[in-house]
Short mmCIF file of C-alpha atoms in Angstrom, two decimals:
data_model
loop_
_atom_site.label_atom_id
_atom_site.label_comp_id
_atom_site.label_asym_id
_atom_site.label_seq_id
_atom_site.Cartn_x
_atom_site.Cartn_y
_atom_site.Cartn_z
CA MET A 1428 -5.15 -25.55 31.54
CA SER A 1429 -5.33 -25.99 27.78
CA ARG A 1430 -4.04 -23.27 25.51
CA PRO A 1431 -6.27 -21.59 22.91
CA THR A 1432 -5.97 -22.41 19.23
CA ALA A 1433 -5.38 -20.02 16.38
CA ARG A 1434 -5.69 -20.20 12.59
CA ALA A 1435 -2.95 -19.13 10.24
CA VAL A 1436 -2.17 -19.07 6.53
CA HIS A 1437 1.04 -20.63 5.22
CA LEU A 1438 2.64 -20.38 1.80
CA VAL A 1439 2.94 -23.99 0.57
CA SER A 1440 4.25 -23.44 -2.97
CA ARG A 1441 5.78 -20.65 -5.03
CA PRO A 1442 3.83 -19.43 -8.06
CA SER A 1443 5.12 -19.06 -11.59
CA GLY A 1444 3.30 -16.01 -12.87
CA ALA A 1445 0.01 -15.06 -11.22
CA PRO A 1446 -0.55 -16.74 -7.83
CA SER A 1447 -3.63 -18.76 -6.93
CA ALA A 1448 -5.36 -20.04 -3.82
CA GLU A 1449 -3.51 -23.36 -4.24
CA ASN A 1450 -0.27 -21.62 -3.20
CA PHE A 1451 -1.69 -21.16 0.31
CA ALA A 1452 -3.00 -23.38 3.09
CA PHE A 1453 -5.03 -22.63 6.22
CA VAL A 1454 -3.64 -24.34 9.31
CA GLU A 1455 -4.71 -24.56 12.95
CA VAL A 1456 -2.11 -24.21 15.68
CA THR A 1457 -2.08 -24.20 19.47
CA VAL A 1458 -1.00 -20.88 20.96
CA PRO A 1459 2.14 -21.50 23.04
CA ALA A 1460 2.43 -20.45 26.67
CA LEU A 1461 3.78 -16.92 26.88
CA ALA A 1462 7.36 -16.28 27.93
CA ALA A 1463 8.40 -13.21 29.87
CA GLY A 1464 8.14 -10.15 27.64
CA GLU A 1465 5.53 -11.68 25.31
CA ALA A 1466 1.87 -10.84 24.68
CA LEU A 1467 -0.94 -12.59 22.86
CA VAL A 1468 -2.79 -10.40 20.38
CA GLU A 1469 -6.21 -11.14 18.93
CA ASN A 1470 -5.93 -9.70 15.44
CA LEU A 1471 -8.74 -7.43 14.27
CA TYR A 1472 -7.70 -6.08 10.86
CA GLN A 1473 -5.04 -7.07 8.36
CA SER A 1474 -3.61 -5.34 5.33
CA VAL A 1475 -3.04 -7.18 2.04
CA ASP A 1476 -0.79 -5.40 -0.44
CA PRO A 1477 0.64 -5.83 -3.95
CA TYR A 1478 4.23 -6.01 -2.61
CA MET A 1479 3.32 -9.35 -1.01
CA ARG A 1480 3.45 -10.95 -4.47
CA GLU A 1481 7.22 -10.37 -4.45
CA GLU A 1482 7.44 -12.07 -1.05
CA MET A 1483 6.03 -15.25 -2.60
CA ASP A 1484 9.16 -15.71 -4.71
CA GLU A 1485 12.40 -17.39 -3.66
CA GLY A 1486 14.15 -15.29 -1.04
CA GLY A 1487 10.87 -13.94 0.34
CA TRP A 1488 8.42 -15.71 2.62
CA GLN A 1489 9.44 -19.15 3.90
CA LEU A 1490 7.35 -22.12 2.88
CA HIS A 1491 5.13 -23.79 5.50
CA ALA A 1492 5.54 -20.93 7.95
CA PRO A 1493 3.38 -18.00 9.05
CA LEU A 1494 3.48 -14.99 6.74
CA GLU A 1495 3.96 -11.29 7.52
CA GLY A 1496 2.06 -8.08 6.95
CA ARG A 1497 0.65 -5.04 8.69
CA THR A 1498 -1.93 -5.97 11.32
CA LEU A 1499 -3.97 -4.32 14.06
CA GLY A 1500 -5.11 -6.22 17.12
CA ARG A 1501 -5.99 -6.18 20.81
CA VAL A 1502 -3.83 -7.66 23.56
CA VAL A 1503 -5.75 -10.45 25.31
CA GLU A 1504 -2.96 -11.94 27.45
CA SER A 1505 0.33 -10.39 28.44
CA ARG A 1506 3.62 -10.93 30.18
CA ALA A 1507 5.01 -7.70 28.73
CA ASP A 1508 4.71 -4.48 30.74
CA ALA A 1509 4.75 -2.40 27.54
CA LEU A 1510 1.76 -4.32 26.09
CA PRO A 1511 -1.03 -4.38 28.70
CA VAL A 1512 -4.18 -6.43 28.26
CA GLY A 1513 -6.80 -4.47 26.32
CA ALA A 1514 -4.28 -2.30 24.47
CA LEU A 1515 -4.66 -1.83 20.71
CA VAL A 1516 -1.40 -2.54 18.90
CA SER A 1517 0.09 -2.72 15.43
CA HIS A 1518 2.53 -5.41 14.36
CA ARG A 1519 3.62 -7.41 11.32
CA GLN A 1520 2.72 -10.99 12.32
CA ALA A 1521 -0.26 -11.14 10.01
CA TRP A 1522 -2.11 -13.91 8.17
CA ARG A 1523 -3.25 -15.40 11.50
CA THR A 1524 -6.12 -14.89 13.91
CA HIS A 1525 -3.82 -14.53 16.94
CA SER A 1526 -0.16 -13.56 17.20
CA VAL A 1527 2.44 -13.80 19.96
CA VAL A 1528 4.49 -10.60 19.93
CA THR A 1529 7.14 -8.86 21.99
CA GLY A 1530 7.41 -5.20 22.88
CA ASP A 1531 10.07 -4.62 20.24
CA ARG A 1532 7.90 -6.22 17.53
CA ALA A 1533 4.62 -4.45 18.30
CA GLY A 1534 3.65 -0.87 19.05
CA LEU A 1535 0.75 0.72 20.86
CA LEU A 1536 -1.58 2.49 18.47
CA PRO A 1537 -1.95 6.21 19.09
CA HIS A 1538 -5.51 7.13 19.95
CA PHE A 1539 -7.01 9.81 17.76
CA ALA A 1540 -10.57 10.61 18.77
CA GLY A 1541 -12.91 10.56 15.82
CA VAL A 1542 -10.52 8.60 13.56
CA PRO A 1543 -11.58 5.04 12.59
CA LEU A 1544 -9.26 2.20 13.57
CA THR A 1545 -8.84 1.04 9.97
CA ALA A 1546 -7.23 4.39 9.11
CA HIS A 1547 -4.08 3.03 10.78
CA LEU A 1548 -3.83 0.57 7.88
CA SER A 1549 -4.88 2.97 5.15
CA ILE A 1550 -4.28 6.71 5.23
CA LEU A 1551 -2.27 6.65 8.50
CA GLY A 1552 -0.58 3.32 7.78
CA GLY A 1553 2.12 2.25 5.38
CA THR A 1554 -0.15 2.99 2.44
CA GLY A 1555 -0.74 6.62 3.35
CA LEU A 1556 2.86 7.00 4.46
CA SER A 1557 4.04 5.80 1.03
CA ALA A 1558 1.93 8.49 -0.62
CA TRP A 1559 3.09 11.14 1.86
CA VAL A 1560 6.78 10.33 1.46
CA GLY A 1561 6.52 10.09 -2.33
CA LEU A 1562 4.80 13.45 -2.64
CA THR A 1563 6.57 15.48 0.03
CA ARG A 1564 10.04 14.02 0.48
CA ILE A 1565 10.85 12.49 -2.90
CA ALA A 1566 8.92 14.58 -5.46
CA ARG A 1567 8.50 17.67 -3.26
CA LEU A 1568 5.14 18.56 -4.79
CA GLN A 1569 4.46 22.30 -4.77
CA PRO A 1570 1.12 24.15 -4.77
CA GLY A 1571 -0.28 24.62 -8.24
CA GLU A 1572 1.72 21.81 -9.85
CA THR A 1573 0.31 19.11 -12.12
CA LEU A 1574 0.53 15.58 -10.73
CA TYR A 1575 0.00 12.19 -12.38
CA VAL A 1576 -0.63 9.08 -10.27
CA SER A 1577 -0.70 5.57 -11.76
CA ALA A 1578 -2.75 2.76 -10.19
CA ALA A 1579 -4.65 5.73 -8.82
CA ALA A 1580 -7.63 3.71 -7.59
CA GLY A 1581 -5.45 1.54 -5.35
CA GLY A 1582 -4.40 2.14 -1.76
CA VAL A 1583 -1.38 4.37 -2.36
CA GLY A 1584 -2.99 6.02 -5.37
CA THR A 1585 -6.18 7.10 -3.63
CA ALA A 1586 -4.20 8.34 -0.62
CA ALA A 1587 -1.92 10.30 -2.93
CA GLY A 1588 -4.84 11.97 -4.65
CA ARG A 1589 -6.44 12.99 -1.36
CA ILE A 1590 -3.18 14.25 0.13
CA ALA A 1591 -2.10 16.08 -3.03
CA ARG A 1592 -5.36 18.00 -3.13
CA LEU A 1593 -4.87 19.13 0.47
CA LEU A 1594 -1.26 20.08 -0.35
CA GLY A 1595 -2.57 22.44 -3.03
CA ALA A 1596 -1.80 20.54 -6.24
CA GLY A 1597 -3.11 22.40 -9.26
CA ARG A 1598 -4.23 19.49 -11.46
CA ILE A 1599 -4.35 15.81 -10.47
CA ILE A 1600 -4.53 13.09 -13.10
CA GLY A 1601 -4.94 9.38 -12.45
CA SER A 1602 -4.95 6.16 -14.42
CA ALA A 1603 -6.84 3.00 -13.48
CA GLY A 1604 -7.88 -0.31 -14.98
CA SER A 1605 -11.60 0.11 -15.65
CA ALA A 1606 -14.21 2.68 -16.55
CA ALA A 1607 -15.81 2.26 -13.12
CA LYS A 1608 -12.55 3.08 -11.37
CA VAL A 1609 -11.97 6.06 -13.63
CA ALA A 1610 -15.40 7.40 -12.67
CA HIS A 1611 -14.62 6.75 -9.00
CA LEU A 1612 -11.47 8.86 -9.25
CA THR A 1613 -13.16 11.89 -10.77
CA GLU A 1614 -16.57 11.67 -9.08
CA HIS A 1615 -15.55 10.73 -5.53
CA LEU A 1616 -11.81 11.27 -5.00
CA GLY A 1617 -11.26 14.72 -6.44
CA PHE A 1618 -9.09 13.85 -9.44
CA ASP A 1619 -9.39 16.47 -12.18
CA ALA A 1620 -8.95 13.92 -14.96
CA ALA A 1621 -8.55 10.15 -15.21
CA PHE A 1622 -8.28 7.50 -17.91
CA ASP A 1623 -8.37 3.73 -18.36
CA HIS A 1624 -4.85 2.61 -19.20
CA HIS A 1625 -6.31 0.03 -21.59
CA ASP A 1626 -7.64 2.82 -23.82
CA GLY A 1627 -4.52 3.49 -25.86
CA PRO A 1628 -0.94 4.62 -25.28
CA ILE A 1629 -0.31 6.22 -21.89
CA ALA A 1630 1.63 9.08 -23.48
CA ASP A 1631 -1.34 10.03 -25.66
CA ARG A 1632 -3.76 9.96 -22.74
CA LEU A 1633 -1.43 12.14 -20.67
CA ARG A 1634 -1.00 14.69 -23.44
CA GLU A 1635 -4.77 15.00 -23.61
CA ALA A 1636 -5.14 15.32 -19.83
CA ALA A 1637 -2.12 17.59 -19.28
CA PRO A 1638 -1.27 19.45 -22.51
CA ASP A 1639 1.21 21.65 -20.62
CA GLY A 1640 3.05 18.64 -19.21
CA LEU A 1641 3.54 17.09 -15.78
CA HIS A 1642 5.53 18.49 -12.91
CA VAL A 1643 5.34 15.33 -10.79
CA TYR A 1644 4.64 11.65 -11.36
CA LEU A 1645 4.01 9.15 -8.54
CA ASP A 1646 4.66 5.76 -10.13
CA ASN A 1647 3.01 2.65 -8.73
CA VAL A 1648 3.19 0.59 -11.94
CA GLY A 1649 6.41 1.00 -13.92
CA GLY A 1650 6.60 -0.35 -17.48
CA THR A 1651 4.63 1.53 -20.12
CA HIS A 1652 3.20 3.86 -17.48
CA LEU A 1653 6.67 5.10 -16.61
CA GLU A 1654 7.56 5.38 -20.28
CA GLY A 1655 4.44 7.41 -21.01
CA ALA A 1656 4.98 9.67 -18.01
CA ILE A 1657 8.60 10.39 -18.99
CA SER A 1658 7.38 11.52 -22.40
CA ALA A 1659 4.81 13.84 -20.79
CA MET A 1660 7.05 15.39 -18.11
CA ARG A 1661 8.00 19.05 -18.19
CA ASP A 1662 11.70 19.86 -18.10
CA HIS A 1663 13.04 19.50 -14.53
CA GLY A 1664 10.04 17.34 -13.56
CA ARG A 1665 10.26 14.86 -10.68
CA ILE A 1666 9.30 11.19 -10.62
CA ALA A 1667 8.86 9.32 -7.33
CA TRP A 1668 8.90 5.58 -8.04
CA CYS A 1669 6.93 3.71 -5.38
CA GLY A 1670 5.94 0.38 -6.96
CA ALA A 1671 6.01 -1.72 -10.12
CA VAL A 1672 2.83 -3.78 -10.18
CA ALA A 1673 3.37 -4.30 -13.93
CA GLN A 1674 6.12 -6.80 -13.21
CA TYR A 1675 5.32 -8.37 -9.83
CA ASN A 1676 3.96 -11.54 -11.42
CA ASN A 1677 6.91 -11.89 -13.81
CA PRO A 1678 10.05 -10.74 -11.98
CA LEU A 1679 12.35 -12.63 -14.39
CA ASP A 1680 10.67 -11.16 -17.47
CA PRO A 1681 10.22 -7.43 -16.78
CA PRO A 1682 8.54 -5.21 -19.37
CA PRO A 1683 10.87 -3.68 -22.00
CA ALA A 1684 9.62 -0.18 -21.20
CA PRO A 1685 10.65 2.49 -20.44
CA ARG A 1686 12.46 2.70 -23.77
CA ASN A 1687 12.88 6.47 -23.42
CA LEU A 1688 14.83 6.36 -20.17
CA TYR A 1689 17.60 8.57 -21.54
CA ASP A 1690 15.08 11.42 -21.76
CA VAL A 1691 15.58 11.68 -18.00
CA VAL A 1692 19.00 13.13 -18.88
CA GLY A 1693 17.97 15.19 -21.90
CA ARG A 1694 15.14 16.90 -20.05
CA SER A 1695 16.85 17.21 -16.66
CA LEU A 1696 14.27 15.04 -14.92
CA ARG A 1697 14.77 13.55 -11.49
CA LEU A 1698 13.70 9.93 -10.97
CA GLU A 1699 14.07 8.46 -7.50
CA GLY A 1700 12.83 5.16 -6.15
CA PHE A 1701 12.06 4.72 -2.48
CA LEU A 1702 11.02 2.15 0.13
CA VAL A 1703 8.67 3.47 2.78
CA ARG A 1704 10.42 1.42 5.46
CA ASN A 1705 13.39 3.77 5.08
CA HIS A 1706 11.17 6.75 5.93
CA LEU A 1707 9.33 5.62 9.06
CA ASP A 1708 10.52 8.80 10.76
CA ALA A 1709 8.03 10.65 8.54
CA ARG A 1710 5.05 9.10 10.35
CA PRO A 1711 4.72 11.98 12.90
CA GLU A 1712 4.64 14.42 9.97
CA LEU A 1713 1.82 12.42 8.40
CA TYR A 1714 -0.12 12.31 11.68
CA ASP A 1715 0.24 16.07 12.18
CA PHE A 1716 -1.01 16.70 8.65
CA ALA A 1717 -3.69 14.07 8.25
CA VAL A 1718 -5.39 13.69 11.64
CA PRO A 1719 -6.97 17.19 11.71
CA HIS A 1720 -8.26 16.64 8.16
CA LEU A 1721 -9.64 13.22 9.11
CA ARG A 1722 -11.47 14.74 12.04
CA SER A 1723 -12.88 17.57 9.95
CA GLY A 1724 -13.98 15.25 7.15
CA ALA A 1725 -11.74 16.93 4.58
CA LEU A 1726 -9.76 13.68 4.32
CA VAL A 1727 -11.75 10.47 3.94
CA PRO A 1728 -9.89 7.13 3.74
CA ASP A 1729 -10.81 5.10 0.67
CA GLU A 1730 -11.06 1.46 1.79
CA THR A 1731 -12.38 -1.88 0.61
CA VAL A 1732 -13.03 -4.06 3.67
CA VAL A 1733 -13.43 -7.84 3.28
CA ASP A 1734 -15.10 -9.66 6.19
CA GLY A 1735 -13.68 -12.83 7.67
CA PHE A 1736 -10.31 -14.54 8.06
CA ASP A 1737 -11.53 -17.25 5.68
CA HIS A 1738 -11.35 -14.66 2.89
CA VAL A 1739 -7.85 -13.30 3.50
CA VAL A 1740 -6.33 -15.21 0.56
CA ASP A 1741 -9.17 -14.16 -1.73
CA ALA A 1742 -8.65 -10.54 -0.66
CA PHE A 1743 -4.94 -10.71 -1.45
CA LEU A 1744 -5.52 -12.27 -4.86
CA GLY A 1745 -8.18 -9.63 -5.47
CA VAL A 1746 -5.66 -6.84 -4.88
CA LEU A 1747 -3.46 -8.28 -7.63
CA ARG A 1748 -6.46 -8.36 -9.98
CA GLY A 1749 -7.51 -4.82 -9.10
CA ALA A 1750 -10.70 -5.90 -7.31
CA ASN A 1751 -10.41 -3.11 -4.74
CA THR A 1752 -10.76 0.62 -4.73
CA GLY A 1753 -8.53 2.24 -2.16
CA LYS A 1754 -6.85 0.18 0.55
CA MET A 1755 -7.79 -3.49 0.78
CA ILE A 1756 -8.32 -4.52 4.41
CA VAL A 1757 -9.48 -7.80 5.91
CA ARG A 1758 -11.66 -7.61 9.02
CA ILE A 1759 -10.52 -10.74 10.84
#
């Protein structure tokens, strides 16, 4: 009996600067016969994320091999007792229509009635978990405090704004890359103030939006955004550094900012970077907090869903250009 075929995306060259579609290739492969302990998953949804740009550089993804990323799928064939046929699972063998996984490389998705499946890639996935960890574990946001979020219209940024409001933040400020995204933040996502980071120095915009200073900054950008936030922090403020999209395309030529880094000492600030993979034990906390709010409608995932595996590369490149609001997801 012949085996089914699957489609996958390989990285075929490493970019210098911004990546393009020419760095990728779509390939067709025959699904191998399953060994004991393996299951075949038909992938349903895939996440594409800014961090993947770093994986395109030397030391990241291998050339001419399947890529990785957060994925949701359904088991369609199994020789693994822990992964029965029909089960919905999450795994990291993305950028392909079908994946062969083992029980230690895939997990059954918890079923939350009334919660959409895509939430496991957005507000309940690594994106939402990054926001949750940054706000609660790293910055320890307190009720009534003023929060600034950069790249606020992206996946982590929108999740952070939603979560911070439910945590009782006093004033939430966001920056984004267009007037339309700024309006989206204030009109639909509950931000108290927002600005286009192209409209002048970040420090000036923050002083206008938060004249009494910032208690907490969740940094998804780095560079001039971090410099501006440091200048606007209150004494003893806390900065949780999650990402640095300002330098992903030019890792060997990072921005000169922040030039005021020593102010962290002079003003007794705390700046801590974190990787969400080191805080996976926080996922039950996020579920306990978020699921009731998802069911009640108080928490609504902000997602941009692109249809079709043929568009997975376009969706990824779009994330790097800021084409999405909220979490970018590909419906395979």
